[in-house]
Coordinates of C-alpha atoms and ligand atoms in Angstrom, one line a residue:
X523 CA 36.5 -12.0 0.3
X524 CA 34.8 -12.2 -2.9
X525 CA 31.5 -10.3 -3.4
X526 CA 28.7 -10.4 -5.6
X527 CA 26.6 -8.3 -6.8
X528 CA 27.2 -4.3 -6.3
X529 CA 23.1 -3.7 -4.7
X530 CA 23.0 -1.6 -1.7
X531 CA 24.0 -5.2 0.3
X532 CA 27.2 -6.0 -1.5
X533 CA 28.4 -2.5 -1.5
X534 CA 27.6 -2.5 2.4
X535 CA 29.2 -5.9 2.5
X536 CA 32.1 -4.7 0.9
X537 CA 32.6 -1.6 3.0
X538 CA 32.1 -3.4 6.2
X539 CA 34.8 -5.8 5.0
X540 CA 37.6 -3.2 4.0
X541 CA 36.6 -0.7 7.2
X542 CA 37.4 -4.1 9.4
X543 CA 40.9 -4.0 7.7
X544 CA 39.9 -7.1 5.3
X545 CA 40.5 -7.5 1.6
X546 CA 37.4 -7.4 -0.2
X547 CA 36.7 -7.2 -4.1
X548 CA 33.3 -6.6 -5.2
X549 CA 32.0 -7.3 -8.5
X550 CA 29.0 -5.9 -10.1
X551 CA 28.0 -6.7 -13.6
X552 CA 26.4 -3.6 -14.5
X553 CA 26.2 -0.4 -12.8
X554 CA 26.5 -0.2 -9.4
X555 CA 22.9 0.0 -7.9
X556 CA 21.6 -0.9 -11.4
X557 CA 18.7 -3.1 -10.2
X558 CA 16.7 -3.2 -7.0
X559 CA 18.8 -0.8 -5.3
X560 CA 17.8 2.3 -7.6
X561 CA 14.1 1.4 -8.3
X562 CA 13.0 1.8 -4.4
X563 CA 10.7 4.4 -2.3
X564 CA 13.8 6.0 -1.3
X565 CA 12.9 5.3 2.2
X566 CA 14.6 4.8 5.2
X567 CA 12.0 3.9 7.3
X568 CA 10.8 1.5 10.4
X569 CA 7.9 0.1 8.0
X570 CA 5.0 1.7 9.7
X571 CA 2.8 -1.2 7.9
X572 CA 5.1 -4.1 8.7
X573 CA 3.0 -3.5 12.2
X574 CA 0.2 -4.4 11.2
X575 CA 2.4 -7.9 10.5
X576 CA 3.4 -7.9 13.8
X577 CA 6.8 -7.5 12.7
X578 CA 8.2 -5.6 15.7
X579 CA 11.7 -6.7 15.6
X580 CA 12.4 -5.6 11.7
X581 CA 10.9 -2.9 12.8
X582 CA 12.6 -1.7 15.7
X583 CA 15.9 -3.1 14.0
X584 CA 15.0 -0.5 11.0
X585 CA 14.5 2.8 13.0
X586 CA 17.5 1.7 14.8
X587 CA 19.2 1.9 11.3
X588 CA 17.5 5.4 10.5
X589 CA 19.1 6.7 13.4
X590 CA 22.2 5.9 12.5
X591 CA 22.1 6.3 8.3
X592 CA 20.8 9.6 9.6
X593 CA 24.2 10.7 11.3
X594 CA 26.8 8.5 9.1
X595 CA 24.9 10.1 5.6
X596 CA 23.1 13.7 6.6
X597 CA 24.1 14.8 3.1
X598 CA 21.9 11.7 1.5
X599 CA 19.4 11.1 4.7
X600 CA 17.1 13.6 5.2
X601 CA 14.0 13.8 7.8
X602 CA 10.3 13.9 6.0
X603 CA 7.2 14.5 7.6
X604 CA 4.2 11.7 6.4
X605 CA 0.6 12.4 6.5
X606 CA -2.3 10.0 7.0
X607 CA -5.4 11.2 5.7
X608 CA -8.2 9.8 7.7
X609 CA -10.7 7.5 5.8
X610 CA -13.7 6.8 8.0
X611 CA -14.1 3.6 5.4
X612 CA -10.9 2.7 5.7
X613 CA -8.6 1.7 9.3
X614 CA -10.7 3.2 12.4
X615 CA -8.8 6.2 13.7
X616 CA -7.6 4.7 17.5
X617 CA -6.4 1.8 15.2
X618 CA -3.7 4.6 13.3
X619 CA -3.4 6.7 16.3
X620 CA -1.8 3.5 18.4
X621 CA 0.0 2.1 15.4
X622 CA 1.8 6.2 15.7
X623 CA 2.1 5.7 19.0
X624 CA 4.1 2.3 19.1
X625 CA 5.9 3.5 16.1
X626 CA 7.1 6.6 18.2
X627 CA 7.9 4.3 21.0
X628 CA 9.7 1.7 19.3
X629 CA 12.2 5.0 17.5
X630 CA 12.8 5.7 21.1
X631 CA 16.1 7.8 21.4
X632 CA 15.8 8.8 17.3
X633 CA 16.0 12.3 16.9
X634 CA 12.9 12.3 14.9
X635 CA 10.0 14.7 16.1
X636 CA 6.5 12.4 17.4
X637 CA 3.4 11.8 15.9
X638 CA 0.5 14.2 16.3
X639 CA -2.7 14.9 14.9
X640 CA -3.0 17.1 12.2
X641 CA -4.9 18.3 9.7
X642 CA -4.1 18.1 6.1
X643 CA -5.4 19.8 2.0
X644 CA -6.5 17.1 -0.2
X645 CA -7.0 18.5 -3.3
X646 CA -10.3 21.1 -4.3
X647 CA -9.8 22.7 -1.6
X648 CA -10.6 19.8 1.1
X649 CA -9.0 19.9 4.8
X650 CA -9.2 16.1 6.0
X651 CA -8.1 14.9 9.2
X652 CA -5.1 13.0 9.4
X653 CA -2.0 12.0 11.2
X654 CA 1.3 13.4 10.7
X655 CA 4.6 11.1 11.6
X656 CA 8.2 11.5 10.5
X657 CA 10.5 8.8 8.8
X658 CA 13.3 9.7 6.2
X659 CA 14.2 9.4 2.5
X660 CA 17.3 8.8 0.5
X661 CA 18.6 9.0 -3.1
X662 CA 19.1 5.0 -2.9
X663 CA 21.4 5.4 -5.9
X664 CA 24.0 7.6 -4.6
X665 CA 24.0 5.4 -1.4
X666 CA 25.0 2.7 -3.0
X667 CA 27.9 4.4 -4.4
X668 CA 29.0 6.1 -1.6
X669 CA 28.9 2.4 0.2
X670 CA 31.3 1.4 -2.9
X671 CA 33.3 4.0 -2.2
X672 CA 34.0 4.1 1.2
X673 CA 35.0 0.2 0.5
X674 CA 37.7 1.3 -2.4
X675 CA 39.0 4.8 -0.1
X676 CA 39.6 1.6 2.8
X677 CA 41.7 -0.8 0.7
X678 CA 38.8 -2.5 -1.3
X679 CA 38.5 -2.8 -5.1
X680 CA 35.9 -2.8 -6.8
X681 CA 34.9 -3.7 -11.0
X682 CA 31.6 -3.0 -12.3
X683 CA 30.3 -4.2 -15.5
X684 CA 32.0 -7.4 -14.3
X685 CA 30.3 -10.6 -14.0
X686 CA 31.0 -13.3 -11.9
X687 CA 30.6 -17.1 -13.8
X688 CA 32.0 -19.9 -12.4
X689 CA 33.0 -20.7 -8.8
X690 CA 34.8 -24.0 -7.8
X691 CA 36.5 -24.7 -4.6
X692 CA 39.9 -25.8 -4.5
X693 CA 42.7 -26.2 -1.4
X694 CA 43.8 -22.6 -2.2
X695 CA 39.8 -21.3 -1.5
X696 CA 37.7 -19.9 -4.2
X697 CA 38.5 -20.1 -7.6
X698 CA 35.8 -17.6 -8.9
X699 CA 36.2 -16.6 -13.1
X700 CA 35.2 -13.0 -13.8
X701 CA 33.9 -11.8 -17.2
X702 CA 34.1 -8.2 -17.9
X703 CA 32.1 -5.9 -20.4
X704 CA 34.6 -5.9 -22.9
X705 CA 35.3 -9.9 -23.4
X706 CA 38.1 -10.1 -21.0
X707 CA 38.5 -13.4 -18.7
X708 CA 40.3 -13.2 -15.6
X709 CA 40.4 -15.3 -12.4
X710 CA 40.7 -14.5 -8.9
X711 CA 41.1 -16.7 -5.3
X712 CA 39.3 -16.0 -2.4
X713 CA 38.6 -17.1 1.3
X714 CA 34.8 -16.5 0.6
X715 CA 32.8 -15.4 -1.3
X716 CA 29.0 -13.4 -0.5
X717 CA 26.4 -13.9 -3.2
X718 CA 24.7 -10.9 -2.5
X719 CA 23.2 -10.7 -6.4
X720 CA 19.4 -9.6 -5.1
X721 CA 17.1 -11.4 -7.3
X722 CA 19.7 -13.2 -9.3
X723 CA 20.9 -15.4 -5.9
X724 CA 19.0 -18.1 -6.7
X725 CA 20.1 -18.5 -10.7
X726 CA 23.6 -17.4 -9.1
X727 CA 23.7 -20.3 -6.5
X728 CA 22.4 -22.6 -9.5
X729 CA 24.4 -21.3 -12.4
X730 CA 27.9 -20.1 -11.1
X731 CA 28.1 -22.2 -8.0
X732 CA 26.1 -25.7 -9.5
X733 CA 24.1 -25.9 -6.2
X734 CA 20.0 -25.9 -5.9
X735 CA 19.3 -22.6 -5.8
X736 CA 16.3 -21.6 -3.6
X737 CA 12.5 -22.9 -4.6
X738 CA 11.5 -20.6 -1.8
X739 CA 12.6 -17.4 -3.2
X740 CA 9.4 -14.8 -3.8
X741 CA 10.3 -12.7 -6.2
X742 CA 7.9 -9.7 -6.0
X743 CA 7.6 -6.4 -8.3
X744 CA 7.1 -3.2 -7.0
X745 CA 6.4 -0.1 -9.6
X746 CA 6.6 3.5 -9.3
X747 CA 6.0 6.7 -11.7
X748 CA 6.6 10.3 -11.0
X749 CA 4.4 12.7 -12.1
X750 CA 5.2 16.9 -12.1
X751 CA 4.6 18.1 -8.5
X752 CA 1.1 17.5 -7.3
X753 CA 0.8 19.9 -3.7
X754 CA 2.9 22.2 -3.1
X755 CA 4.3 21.5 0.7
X756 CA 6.9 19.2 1.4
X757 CA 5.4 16.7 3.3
X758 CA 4.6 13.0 1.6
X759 CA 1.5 11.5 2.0
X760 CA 0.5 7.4 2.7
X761 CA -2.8 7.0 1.1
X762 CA -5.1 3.9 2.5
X763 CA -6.1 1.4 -0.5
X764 CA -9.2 -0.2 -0.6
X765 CA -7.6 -3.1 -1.0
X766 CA -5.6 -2.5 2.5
X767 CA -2.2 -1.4 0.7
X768 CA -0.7 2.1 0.5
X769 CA 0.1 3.7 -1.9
X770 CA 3.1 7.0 -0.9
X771 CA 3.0 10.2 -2.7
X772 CA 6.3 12.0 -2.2
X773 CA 7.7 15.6 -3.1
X774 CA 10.6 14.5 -5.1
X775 CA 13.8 16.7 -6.6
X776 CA 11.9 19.9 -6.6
X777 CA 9.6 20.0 -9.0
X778 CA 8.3 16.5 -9.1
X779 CA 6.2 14.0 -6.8
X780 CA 7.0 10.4 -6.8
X781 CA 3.9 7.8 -6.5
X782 CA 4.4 4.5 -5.5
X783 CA 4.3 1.3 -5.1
X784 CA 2.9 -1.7 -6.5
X785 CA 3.4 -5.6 -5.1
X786 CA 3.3 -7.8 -7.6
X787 CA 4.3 -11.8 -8.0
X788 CA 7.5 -11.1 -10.5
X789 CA 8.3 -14.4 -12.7
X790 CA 11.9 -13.4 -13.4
X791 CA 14.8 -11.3 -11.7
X792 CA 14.8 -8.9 -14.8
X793 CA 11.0 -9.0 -15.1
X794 CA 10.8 -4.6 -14.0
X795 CA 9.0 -3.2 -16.3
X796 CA 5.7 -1.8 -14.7
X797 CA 2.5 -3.3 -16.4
X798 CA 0.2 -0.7 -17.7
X799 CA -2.5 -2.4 -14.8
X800 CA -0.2 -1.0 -12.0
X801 CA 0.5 2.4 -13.5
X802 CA -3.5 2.9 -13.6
X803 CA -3.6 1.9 -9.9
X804 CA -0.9 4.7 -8.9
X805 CA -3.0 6.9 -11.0
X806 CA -5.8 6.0 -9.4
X807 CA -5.1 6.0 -6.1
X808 CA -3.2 9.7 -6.7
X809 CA -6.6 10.8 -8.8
X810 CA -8.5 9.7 -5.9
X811 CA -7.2 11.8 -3.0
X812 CA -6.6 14.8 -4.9
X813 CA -9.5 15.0 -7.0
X814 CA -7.2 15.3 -10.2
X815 CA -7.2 13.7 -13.9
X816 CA -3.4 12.7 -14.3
X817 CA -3.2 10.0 -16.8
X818 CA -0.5 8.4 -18.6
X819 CA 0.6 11.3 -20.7
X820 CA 1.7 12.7 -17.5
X821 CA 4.3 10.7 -16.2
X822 CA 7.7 12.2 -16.3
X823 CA 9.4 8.3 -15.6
X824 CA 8.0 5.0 -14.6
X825 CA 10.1 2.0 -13.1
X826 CA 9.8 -1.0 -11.0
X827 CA 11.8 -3.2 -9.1
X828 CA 12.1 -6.5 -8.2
X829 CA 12.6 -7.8 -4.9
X830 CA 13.9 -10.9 -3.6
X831 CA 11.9 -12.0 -0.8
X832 CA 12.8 -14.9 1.6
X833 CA 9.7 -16.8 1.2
X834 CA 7.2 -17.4 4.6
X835 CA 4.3 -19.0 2.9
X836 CA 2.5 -15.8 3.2
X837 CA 0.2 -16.0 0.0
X838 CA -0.3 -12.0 -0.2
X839 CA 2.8 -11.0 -1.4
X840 CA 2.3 -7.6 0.7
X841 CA 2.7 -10.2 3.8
X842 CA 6.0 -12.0 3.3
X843 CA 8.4 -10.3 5.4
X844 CA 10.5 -8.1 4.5
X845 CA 13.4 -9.2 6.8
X846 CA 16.4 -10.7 5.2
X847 CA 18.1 -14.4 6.1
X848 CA 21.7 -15.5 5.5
X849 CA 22.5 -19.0 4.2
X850 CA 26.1 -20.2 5.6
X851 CA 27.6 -23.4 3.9
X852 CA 30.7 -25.3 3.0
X853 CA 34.2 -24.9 3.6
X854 CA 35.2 -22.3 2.4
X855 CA 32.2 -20.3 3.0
X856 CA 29.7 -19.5 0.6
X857 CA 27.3 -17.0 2.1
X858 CA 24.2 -16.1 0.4
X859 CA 22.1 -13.0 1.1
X860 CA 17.9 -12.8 0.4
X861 CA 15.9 -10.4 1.1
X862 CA 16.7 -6.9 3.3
X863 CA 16.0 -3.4 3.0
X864 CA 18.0 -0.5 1.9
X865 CA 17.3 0.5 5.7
X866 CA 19.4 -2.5 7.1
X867 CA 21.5 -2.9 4.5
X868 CA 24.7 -1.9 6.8
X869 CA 23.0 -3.8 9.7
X870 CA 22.7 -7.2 7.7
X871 CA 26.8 -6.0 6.3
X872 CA 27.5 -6.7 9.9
X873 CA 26.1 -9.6 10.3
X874 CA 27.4 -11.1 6.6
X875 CA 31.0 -10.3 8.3
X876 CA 30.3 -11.8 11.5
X877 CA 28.9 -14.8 10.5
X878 CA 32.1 -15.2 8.4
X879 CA 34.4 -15.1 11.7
X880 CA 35.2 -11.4 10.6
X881 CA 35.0 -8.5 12.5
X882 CA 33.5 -5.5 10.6
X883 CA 34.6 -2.2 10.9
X884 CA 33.5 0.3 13.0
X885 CA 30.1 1.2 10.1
X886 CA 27.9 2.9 12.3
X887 CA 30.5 5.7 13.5
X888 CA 32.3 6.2 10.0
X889 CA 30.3 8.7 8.1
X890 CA 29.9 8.1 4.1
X891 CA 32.1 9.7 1.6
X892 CA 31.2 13.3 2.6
X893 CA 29.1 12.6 5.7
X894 CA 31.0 15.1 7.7
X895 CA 28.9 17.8 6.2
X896 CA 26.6 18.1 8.9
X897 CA 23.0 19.1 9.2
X898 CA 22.1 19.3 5.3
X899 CA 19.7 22.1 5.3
X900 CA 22.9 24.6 6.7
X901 CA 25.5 22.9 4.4
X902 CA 23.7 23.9 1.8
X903 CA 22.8 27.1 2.5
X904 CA 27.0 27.5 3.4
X905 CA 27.0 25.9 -0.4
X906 CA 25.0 28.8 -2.0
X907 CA 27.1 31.2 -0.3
X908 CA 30.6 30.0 -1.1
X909 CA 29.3 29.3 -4.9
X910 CA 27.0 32.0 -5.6
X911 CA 27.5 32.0 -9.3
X912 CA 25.6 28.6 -9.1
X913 CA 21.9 28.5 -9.5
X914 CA 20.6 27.6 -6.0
X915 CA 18.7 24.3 -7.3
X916 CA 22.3 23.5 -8.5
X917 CA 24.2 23.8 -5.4
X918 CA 21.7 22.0 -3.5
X919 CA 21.9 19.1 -5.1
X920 CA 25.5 18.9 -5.1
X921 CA 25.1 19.6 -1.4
X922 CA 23.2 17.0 -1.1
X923 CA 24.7 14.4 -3.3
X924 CA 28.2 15.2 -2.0
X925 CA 28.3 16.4 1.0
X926 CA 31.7 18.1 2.4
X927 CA 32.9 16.6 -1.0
X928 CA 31.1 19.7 -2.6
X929 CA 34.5 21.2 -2.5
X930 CA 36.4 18.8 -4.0
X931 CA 34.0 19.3 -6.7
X932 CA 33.6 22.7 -6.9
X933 CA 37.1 23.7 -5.4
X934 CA 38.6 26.8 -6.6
X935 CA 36.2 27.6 -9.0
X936 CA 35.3 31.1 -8.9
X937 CA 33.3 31.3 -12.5
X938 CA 30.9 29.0 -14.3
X939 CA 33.3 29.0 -16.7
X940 CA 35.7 27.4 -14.5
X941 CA 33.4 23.9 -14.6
X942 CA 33.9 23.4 -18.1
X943 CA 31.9 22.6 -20.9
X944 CA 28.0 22.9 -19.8
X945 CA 25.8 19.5 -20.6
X946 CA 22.4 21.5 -19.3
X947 CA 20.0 21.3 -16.4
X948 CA 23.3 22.5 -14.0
X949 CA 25.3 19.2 -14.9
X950 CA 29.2 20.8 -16.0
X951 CA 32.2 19.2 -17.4
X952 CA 33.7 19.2 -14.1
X953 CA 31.4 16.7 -12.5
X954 CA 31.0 14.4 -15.0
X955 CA 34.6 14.0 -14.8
X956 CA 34.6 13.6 -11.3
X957 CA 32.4 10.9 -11.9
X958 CA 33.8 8.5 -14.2
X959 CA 37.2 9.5 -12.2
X960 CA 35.6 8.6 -8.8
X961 CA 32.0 7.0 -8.7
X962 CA 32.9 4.4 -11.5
X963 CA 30.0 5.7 -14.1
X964 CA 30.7 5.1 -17.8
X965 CA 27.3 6.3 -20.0
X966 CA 24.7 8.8 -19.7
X967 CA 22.2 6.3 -17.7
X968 CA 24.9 5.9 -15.2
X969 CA 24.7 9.9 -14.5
X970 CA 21.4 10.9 -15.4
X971 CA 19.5 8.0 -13.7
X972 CA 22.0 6.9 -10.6
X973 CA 24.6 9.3 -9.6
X974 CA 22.1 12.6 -10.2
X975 CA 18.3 12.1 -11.4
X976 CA 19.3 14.6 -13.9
X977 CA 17.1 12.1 -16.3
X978 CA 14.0 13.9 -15.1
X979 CA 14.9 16.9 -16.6
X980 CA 17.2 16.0 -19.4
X981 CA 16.0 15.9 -23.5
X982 CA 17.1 12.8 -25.4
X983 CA 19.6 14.9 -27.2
X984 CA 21.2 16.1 -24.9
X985 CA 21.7 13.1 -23.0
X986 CA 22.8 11.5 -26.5
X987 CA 25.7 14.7 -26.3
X988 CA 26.5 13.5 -22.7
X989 CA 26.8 9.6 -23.9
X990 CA 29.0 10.9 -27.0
X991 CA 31.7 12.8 -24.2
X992 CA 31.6 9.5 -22.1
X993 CA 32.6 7.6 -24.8
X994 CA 35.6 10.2 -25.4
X995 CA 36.3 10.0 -22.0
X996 CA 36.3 6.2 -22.2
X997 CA 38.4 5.9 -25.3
Ligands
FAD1227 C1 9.4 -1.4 -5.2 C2 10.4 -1.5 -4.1 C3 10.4 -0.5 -3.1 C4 11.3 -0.6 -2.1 N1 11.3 0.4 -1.2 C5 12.2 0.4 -0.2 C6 12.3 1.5 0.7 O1 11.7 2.5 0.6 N2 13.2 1.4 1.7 C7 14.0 0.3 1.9 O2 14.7 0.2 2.9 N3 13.9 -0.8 1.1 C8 13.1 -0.7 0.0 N4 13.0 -1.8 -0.9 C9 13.9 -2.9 -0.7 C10 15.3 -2.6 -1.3 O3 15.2 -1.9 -2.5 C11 16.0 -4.0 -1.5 O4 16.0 -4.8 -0.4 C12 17.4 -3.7 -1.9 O5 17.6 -2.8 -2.9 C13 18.1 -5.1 -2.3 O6 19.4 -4.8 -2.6 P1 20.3 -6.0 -3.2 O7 21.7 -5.5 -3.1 O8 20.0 -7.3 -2.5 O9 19.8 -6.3 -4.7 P2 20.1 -5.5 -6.0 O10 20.1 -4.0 -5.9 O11 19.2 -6.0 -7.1 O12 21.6 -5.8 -6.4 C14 22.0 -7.1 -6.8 C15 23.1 -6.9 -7.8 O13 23.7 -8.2 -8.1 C16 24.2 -8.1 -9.5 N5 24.5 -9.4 -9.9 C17 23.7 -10.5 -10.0 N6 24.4 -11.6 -10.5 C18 25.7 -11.2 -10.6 C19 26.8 -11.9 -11.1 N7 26.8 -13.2 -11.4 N8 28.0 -11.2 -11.1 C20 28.0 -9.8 -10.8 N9 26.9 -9.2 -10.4 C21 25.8 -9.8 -10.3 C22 23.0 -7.4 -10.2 O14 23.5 -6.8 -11.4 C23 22.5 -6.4 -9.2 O15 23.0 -5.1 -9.4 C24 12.2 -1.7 -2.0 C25 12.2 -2.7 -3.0 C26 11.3 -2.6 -4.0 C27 11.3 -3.6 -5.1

């Protein structure tokens, strides 16, 4: 099996495939979890507002999946408390209160604690009343690594910063033509191929494959910025809009709180960039429950991504669903993916292989390339102890980006000097040979961006020193 495009759904795809014992190749023609699959909330989550669609099913299906990302990925899955502040203006409080409740009752059997009322600091010293409920974030980045590598540890293969071209069918299958970053041609056969390529399936189904892509395609921006922490407690917060959206204020990598999102029509997969209109929303909406002044001067990062939505006429672009659909055709198969969530991603895998007459491997029982940690909190705490010469905001995020890999990593070192050469910010020689050995990453971005968010804390110049001992490591 052929699969394209190396989002959170083709690396799923591809580990499904090679845990069910299948040969898979993905290709990916940037980094892995370049596009939509690194510019989300970082949520896995039912979609508390997907009620208010009446979308029970996606929803159910979703905490289903937090249940189970929760045990196969504790390392990258962790629990996180959500406030409500109550707006009198705004949804009637027995409207939240029983939007909690089914919410609780459709995570039935999660390990999650229930909603309750609470009551929460807004910012000049304001107590509101609110709701608290739990959901759970992830570093959507590393996930769709860890995906990738689980596929390539079962028997998969896997080339990024390869592009797929042309596709033709012939009696031997697939013919499929792959073009890679450095001008080199090569072609491969394959029983089927899975156009999982996120915004690009349409172009993909039109450009490689000569079929009419999809006129019903919505592709819709969403934007994000993070700003230095705003509160200091660890719980996030979903602020009403006006307007009837939400806007999520989340404690993110220690120091910083991440504000999003925006919904947007997008005209073009690549169109990402978030429009000076949509950073003032965030702003505001931040400003506006905390009494504060941020402005533009203090954002830390900005990004947006694109999704591709199956289109249901909906003509808010909040309102199309969110649920994904699989188009099946010809013989041999050509499947195409739009739509999904990183929340089902392994879900909708499953389906991808059964549709194809494969069975899938067992995904919901294997843990993720250093699942087997355990309860994160305690790993990490272990962590600190084994490695003590490691500052503690160090460890922790190797605990929590590696899991029981942590000691692959950090193995026998005893010093700091045994990591190697130190890039800054906690970031040694050590793992950034690890991963361009292991997690595929080739530049800077690839590390500072994806496989840590290192970015946040890095100077341009020393990112330009990490970029320079790539390219050594490269040569
Ligand atoms: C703003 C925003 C917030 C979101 N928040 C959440 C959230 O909190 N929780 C949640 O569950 N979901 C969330 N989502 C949804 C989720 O991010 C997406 O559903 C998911 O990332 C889509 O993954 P994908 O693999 O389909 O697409 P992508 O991640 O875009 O991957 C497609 C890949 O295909 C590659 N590709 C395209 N053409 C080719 C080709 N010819 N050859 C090789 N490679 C190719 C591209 O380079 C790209 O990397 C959010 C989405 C957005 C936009």
């Amino acid at each position: 099996m052929l699969v394209v495009g190396g989002g959170i759904n083709g690396a799923a795809i591809a580990r499904a495939a090679a845990l069910g014992g299948h040969r898979v190749l993905l290709v990916e023609q940037g980094d892995l979890g370049h596009a939509t699959s690194s510019a989300s909330t970082k949520l896995i989550h039912g979609g508390l507002r997907y009620l208010e669609q009446f979308e029970f099913k996606l929803v159910r299906e979703s905490l289903k999946e937090r249940a189970v990302m929760l045990r196969i990925a504790p390392h990258l899955v962790s629990p996180l408390e959500f406030l409500i502040p109550y707006d009198a203006t705004l949804r009637p409080w027995p409207m939240l209160r029983a939007g909690l409740l089914l919410y609780d009752l459709l995570a039935v059997g999660g390990a999650l604690p229930r909603s309750r009322a609470v009551r929460a600091d807004a910012g000049g010293g304001r107590s509101v009343r609110a709701l608290s409920y739990w959901d759970a974030r992830v570093d959507d980045a590393r996930l769709v690594v860890l995906n990738a590598l689980d596929a390539a540890e079962h028997g998969g293969a896997v080339r990024t910063r390869t592009r797929l071209t042309r596709a033709r069918r012939d009696s031997a299958g697939w013919v499929a033509q792959l073009a890679d970053c450095s001008g080199g041609a090569s072609e491969v056969v394959a029983a089927a191929i899975v156009n999982a390529a996120g915004p690009w399936v349409s172009e993909t189904l039109n450009d490689v494959f000569g079929a009419a892509g999809r006129s019903s395609l919505r592709l819709v921006r969403g934007s994000h910025i993070v700003l230095p922490r705003l509160y200091p407690d660890e719980r996030a917060r979903l602020l009403q809009q006006k307007d009837g959206r939400i806007v999520f204020l989340i404690p993110y990598q220690d120091d910083f709180t991440l504000v999003g999102t925006t919904d947007i029509p997008a005209v073009e997969p690549g169109d990402s960039e978030p429009t000076p209109a949509e950073i003032a929303y965030l702003l505001g909406a931040a400003n506006a429950y905390l009494g504060s002044h941020y402005g533009e001067i203090s954002i830390v990062w900005r990004f947006g991504g694109v999704r591709a939505l199956y289109d249901d006429g909906s003509a808010n672009p909040s309102k199309v669903t969110r649920d994904y659909h699989l188009e099946l055709s010809g013989d041999p198969p050509l499947l195409s993916v739009f739509g999904g969530k990183v929340t089902t991603a392994r879900h909708l895998a499953d389906e991808v292989l059964d549709r194809l007459g494969l069975a899938p491997g067992d995904t919901a029982a294997h843990p993720l390339p250093g699942g087997e940690c355990g309860p994160a909190v305690a790993f990490a705490a272990a962590c600190e102890t084994r490695w003590p010469f490691l500052p503690a905001g160090t460890v922790r995020r190797m605990a929590h980006a590696y899991g029981s890999r942590t000691s692959t990593l950090l193995g026998d070192a005893v010093t700091i000097g045994d990591l190697g050469h130190d890039f800054g910010h906690g970031l040694f020689e050590r793992e950034v040979t690890y991963l361009h050995r292991v997690e595929w990453a080739r530049n800077a971005e690839d590390i500072l961006w994806r496989r840590t968010k290192l970015g946040l804390r890095f100077t341009a110049e020393e990112a330009a020193r990490l970029d320079g001992h790539l390219r050594e490591l490269e040569a």
